[in-house]
Amino acid sequence: MQIYLARNNQQAGPYSLEQLNQMLASQQVLLTDLAWHQGLTEWKTLGELTQGQLVYQPTGYTAPAPTTFEPKIEVHNKVQPHTELASIGQRAVAKVLDLLLWLPTAAIPSFFLQAEQMQQLSALQEKMQNATTAAQSSQLQSELFALIPDQAWQMMLVYIVVMLAIQAVLISKTGQSIGKRLTKIQIVDQHDHAPVNLWRGFTLRSFVFIFLNLMLFPFITLLDYAFGFGQKRQTLHDKLAKTTVIKKQKQ
């Protein structure tokens, strides 16, 4: 049996019944996708054919007996219909949006400082901009940190932990950070475009690289995204986690 699929006026196939059921099980195709095969008078949704189940069992169909030369379907060789890699521009915009979410951290100390302390803070920041040696910068930085009350540091830590937790939950459930959700792109496995777990989607891709960027900025940042201009558009953190980023498929 040869089955053809269609979504958004784009046709794919033919697929065998076994391939179709594998793609249904992994949600690579949706119950709202259209399907046609010999014996049908018109295109129908897969949900109508399967009666809402994630397996299609046509009435009266008998699977062919396996032969010694029948090729096995490997997971990494399965056809991935209707997926498109996210562009570097989309990924850059998503990253900027995610970075903007950290700006409130810098504003938190202002709620704990008196007017006189705010003037001292501004003066220290101006001196740091005009510092000519590393020793001067380090000294002024120490004075600036000492000026910020403990309560402000605690609130900054709470905000950082909450934001990391929110991003981790979103990525583990949908493959999307807040920035990726707004730009309609998604983190998936590099081979079969399946969802990835928390370890690969957040810990390896984001959490590890936050610390690497803090320690080696801007070298690691430039190197990371230089990899994204390759054919597969995988950045360095994608390669580490064995992921890629695609345009979010319409449901």
PDB file of N, CA, C and O in Angstrom, residues 1-5 14-15 17 20 34-44 46 49 56-59 61:
ATOM      1  N   MET A   1       0.845  -1.197   0.000  1.00  0.00           N
ATOM      2  CA  MET A   1       0.000   0.000   0.000  1.00  0.00           C
ATOM      3  C   MET A   1       0.877   1.243   0.000  1.00  0.00           C
ATOM      4  O   MET A   1       1.794   1.351   0.825  1.00  0.00           O
ATOM      5  N   GLN A   2       0.587   2.161  -0.921  1.00  0.00           N
ATOM      6  CA  GLN A   2       1.316   3.416  -1.008  1.00  0.00           C
ATOM      7  C   GLN A   2       0.393   4.554  -0.570  1.00  0.00           C
ATOM      8  O   GLN A   2      -0.693   4.739  -1.126  1.00  0.00           O
ATOM      9  N   ILE A   3       0.843   5.295   0.434  1.00  0.00           N
ATOM     10  CA  ILE A   3       0.018   6.346   1.041  1.00  0.00           C
ATOM     11  C   ILE A   3       0.680   7.695   0.799  1.00  0.00           C
ATOM     12  O   ILE A   3       1.878   7.871   1.043  1.00  0.00           O
ATOM     13  N   TYR A   4      -0.099   8.646   0.334  1.00  0.00           N
ATOM     14  CA  TYR A   4       0.379  10.007   0.105  1.00  0.00           C
ATOM     15  C   TYR A   4      -0.172  10.932   1.192  1.00  0.00           C
ATOM     16  O   TYR A   4      -1.315  10.775   1.642  1.00  0.00           O
ATOM     17  N   LEU A   5       0.656  11.892   1.620  1.00  0.00           N
ATOM     18  CA  LEU A   5       0.268  12.843   2.659  1.00  0.00           C
ATOM     19  C   LEU A   5       0.299  14.254   2.093  1.00  0.00           C
ATOM     20  O   LEU A   5       1.012  14.542   1.126  1.00  0.00           O
ATOM     21  N   PRO A  14       5.274   8.608  -1.899  1.00  0.00           N
ATOM     22  CA  PRO A  14       4.414   7.737  -1.085  1.00  0.00           C
ATOM     23  C   PRO A  14       5.161   7.088   0.083  1.00  0.00           C
ATOM     24  O   PRO A  14       6.381   6.929   0.044  1.00  0.00           O
ATOM     25  N   TYR A  15       4.387   6.689   1.119  1.00  0.00           N
ATOM     26  CA  TYR A  15       4.911   5.984   2.275  1.00  0.00           C
ATOM     27  C   TYR A  15       4.191   4.639   2.399  1.00  0.00           C
ATOM     28  O   TYR A  15       3.033   4.504   1.984  1.00  0.00           O
ATOM     29  N   LEU A  17       2.464   1.687   4.816  1.00  0.00           N
ATOM     30  CA  LEU A  17       1.638   1.757   6.019  1.00  0.00           C
ATOM     31  C   LEU A  17       2.510   1.714   7.270  1.00  0.00           C
ATOM     32  O   LEU A  17       2.243   2.407   8.258  1.00  0.00           O
ATOM     33  N   LEU A  20       4.057   5.123   7.800  1.00  0.00           N
ATOM     34  CA  LEU A  20       3.042   6.064   8.276  1.00  0.00           C
ATOM     35  C   LEU A  20       2.776   5.878   9.762  1.00  0.00           C
ATOM     36  O   LEU A  20       2.721   6.850  10.526  1.00  0.00           O
ATOM     37  N   LEU A  34      -3.692  15.587   5.688  1.00  0.00           N
ATOM     38  CA  LEU A  34      -4.519  14.863   4.727  1.00  0.00           C
ATOM     39  C   LEU A  34      -3.783  13.629   4.210  1.00  0.00           C
ATOM     40  O   LEU A  34      -2.548  13.627   4.109  1.00  0.00           O
ATOM     41  N   ALA A  35      -4.556  12.592   3.858  1.00  0.00           N
ATOM     42  CA  ALA A  35      -3.958  11.354   3.342  1.00  0.00           C
ATOM     43  C   ALA A  35      -4.838  10.790   2.235  1.00  0.00           C
ATOM     44  O   ALA A  35      -6.064  10.987   2.205  1.00  0.00           O
ATOM     45  N   TRP A  36      -4.169  10.082   1.297  1.00  0.00           N
ATOM     46  CA  TRP A  36      -4.894   9.389   0.227  1.00  0.00           C
ATOM     47  C   TRP A  36      -4.123   8.142  -0.164  1.00  0.00           C
ATOM     48  O   TRP A  36      -2.887   8.131  -0.180  1.00  0.00           O
ATOM     49  N   HIS A  37      -4.862   7.086  -0.451  1.00  0.00           N
ATOM     50  CA  HIS A  37      -4.261   5.875  -1.018  1.00  0.00           C
ATOM     51  C   HIS A  37      -5.311   5.211  -1.894  1.00  0.00           C
ATOM     52  O   HIS A  37      -6.503   5.592  -1.879  1.00  0.00           O
ATOM     53  N   GLN A  38      -4.888   4.250  -2.668  1.00  0.00           N
ATOM     54  CA  GLN A  38      -5.797   3.558  -3.577  1.00  0.00           C
ATOM     55  C   GLN A  38      -6.959   2.950  -2.789  1.00  0.00           C
ATOM     56  O   GLN A  38      -6.767   2.311  -1.761  1.00  0.00           O
ATOM     57  N   GLY A  39      -8.158   3.190  -3.266  1.00  0.00           N
ATOM     58  CA  GLY A  39      -9.345   2.727  -2.568  1.00  0.00           C
ATOM     59  C   GLY A  39     -10.146   3.858  -1.959  1.00  0.00           C
ATOM     60  O   GLY A  39     -11.331   3.704  -1.660  1.00  0.00           O
ATOM     61  N   LEU A  40      -9.474   5.037  -1.749  1.00  0.00           N
ATOM     62  CA  LEU A  40     -10.177   6.214  -1.243  1.00  0.00           C
ATOM     63  C   LEU A  40     -10.660   7.050  -2.421  1.00  0.00           C
ATOM     64  O   LEU A  40      -9.957   7.196  -3.424  1.00  0.00           O
ATOM     65  N   THR A  41     -11.839   7.632  -2.287  1.00  0.00           N
ATOM     66  CA  THR A  41     -12.391   8.461  -3.372  1.00  0.00           C
ATOM     67  C   THR A  41     -11.966   9.914  -3.258  1.00  0.00           C
ATOM     68  O   THR A  41     -12.126  10.682  -4.205  1.00  0.00           O
ATOM     69  N   GLU A  42     -11.426  10.287  -2.102  1.00  0.00           N
ATOM     70  CA  GLU A  42     -10.995  11.670  -1.883  1.00  0.00           C
ATOM     71  C   GLU A  42      -9.984  11.705  -0.750  1.00  0.00           C
ATOM     72  O   GLU A  42      -9.800  10.738  -0.014  1.00  0.00           O
ATOM     73  N   TRP A  43      -9.288  12.868  -0.639  1.00  0.00           N
ATOM     74  CA  TRP A  43      -8.343  13.064   0.464  1.00  0.00           C
ATOM     75  C   TRP A  43      -9.126  13.148   1.777  1.00  0.00           C
ATOM     76  O   TRP A  43     -10.178  13.794   1.848  1.00  0.00           O
ATOM     77  N   LYS A  44      -8.604  12.517   2.802  1.00  0.00           N
ATOM     78  CA  LYS A  44      -9.220  12.576   4.129  1.00  0.00           C
ATOM     79  C   LYS A  44      -8.154  12.859   5.179  1.00  0.00           C
ATOM     80  O   LYS A  44      -6.972  12.574   4.971  1.00  0.00           O
ATOM     81  N   LEU A  46      -6.000  12.239   8.530  1.00  0.00           N
ATOM     82  CA  LEU A  46      -5.570  10.998   9.177  1.00  0.00           C
ATOM     83  C   LEU A  46      -6.432  10.682  10.387  1.00  0.00           C
ATOM     84  O   LEU A  46      -6.694   9.517  10.694  1.00  0.00           O
ATOM     85  N   LEU A  49      -9.366   8.799   9.252  1.00  0.00           N
ATOM     86  CA  LEU A  49      -9.034   7.433   8.856  1.00  0.00           C
ATOM     87  C   LEU A  49      -8.734   6.550  10.057  1.00  0.00           C
ATOM     88  O   LEU A  49      -9.063   5.363  10.072  1.00  0.00           O
ATOM     89  N   TYR A  56      -2.917   3.533  12.000  1.00  0.00           N
ATOM     90  CA  TYR A  56      -3.882   3.343  10.912  1.00  0.00           C
ATOM     91  C   TYR A  56      -3.935   1.872  10.545  1.00  0.00           C
ATOM     92  O   TYR A  56      -2.914   1.267  10.212  1.00  0.00           O
ATOM     93  N   GLN A  57      -5.119   1.305  10.622  1.00  0.00           N
ATOM     94  CA  GLN A  57      -5.325  -0.101  10.282  1.00  0.00           C
ATOM     95  C   GLN A  57      -6.468  -0.187   9.262  1.00  0.00           C
ATOM     96  O   GLN A  57      -7.638  -0.350   9.631  1.00  0.00           O
ATOM     97  N   PRO A  58      -6.142  -0.070   7.971  1.00  0.00           N
ATOM     98  CA  PRO A  58      -7.190  -0.107   6.946  1.00  0.00           C
ATOM     99  C   PRO A  58      -7.950  -1.420   6.974  1.00  0.00           C
ATOM    100  O   PRO A  58      -7.373  -2.495   7.168  1.00  0.00           O
ATOM    101  N   THR A  59      -9.262  -1.319   6.783  1.00  0.00           N
ATOM    102  CA  THR A  59     -10.108  -2.508   6.763  1.00  0.00           C
ATOM    103  C   THR A  59      -9.743  -3.412   5.584  1.00  0.00           C
ATOM    104  O   THR A  59      -9.624  -2.958   4.452  1.00  0.00           O
ATOM    105  N   TYR A  61      -6.937  -4.792   4.952  1.00  0.00           N
ATOM    106  CA  TYR A  61      -5.539  -4.750   4.492  1.00  0.00           C
ATOM    107  C   TYR A  61      -4.738  -5.842   5.179  1.00  0.00           C
ATOM    108  O   TYR A  61      -4.823  -6.035   6.401  1.00  0.00           O
TER     109      TYR A  61
END
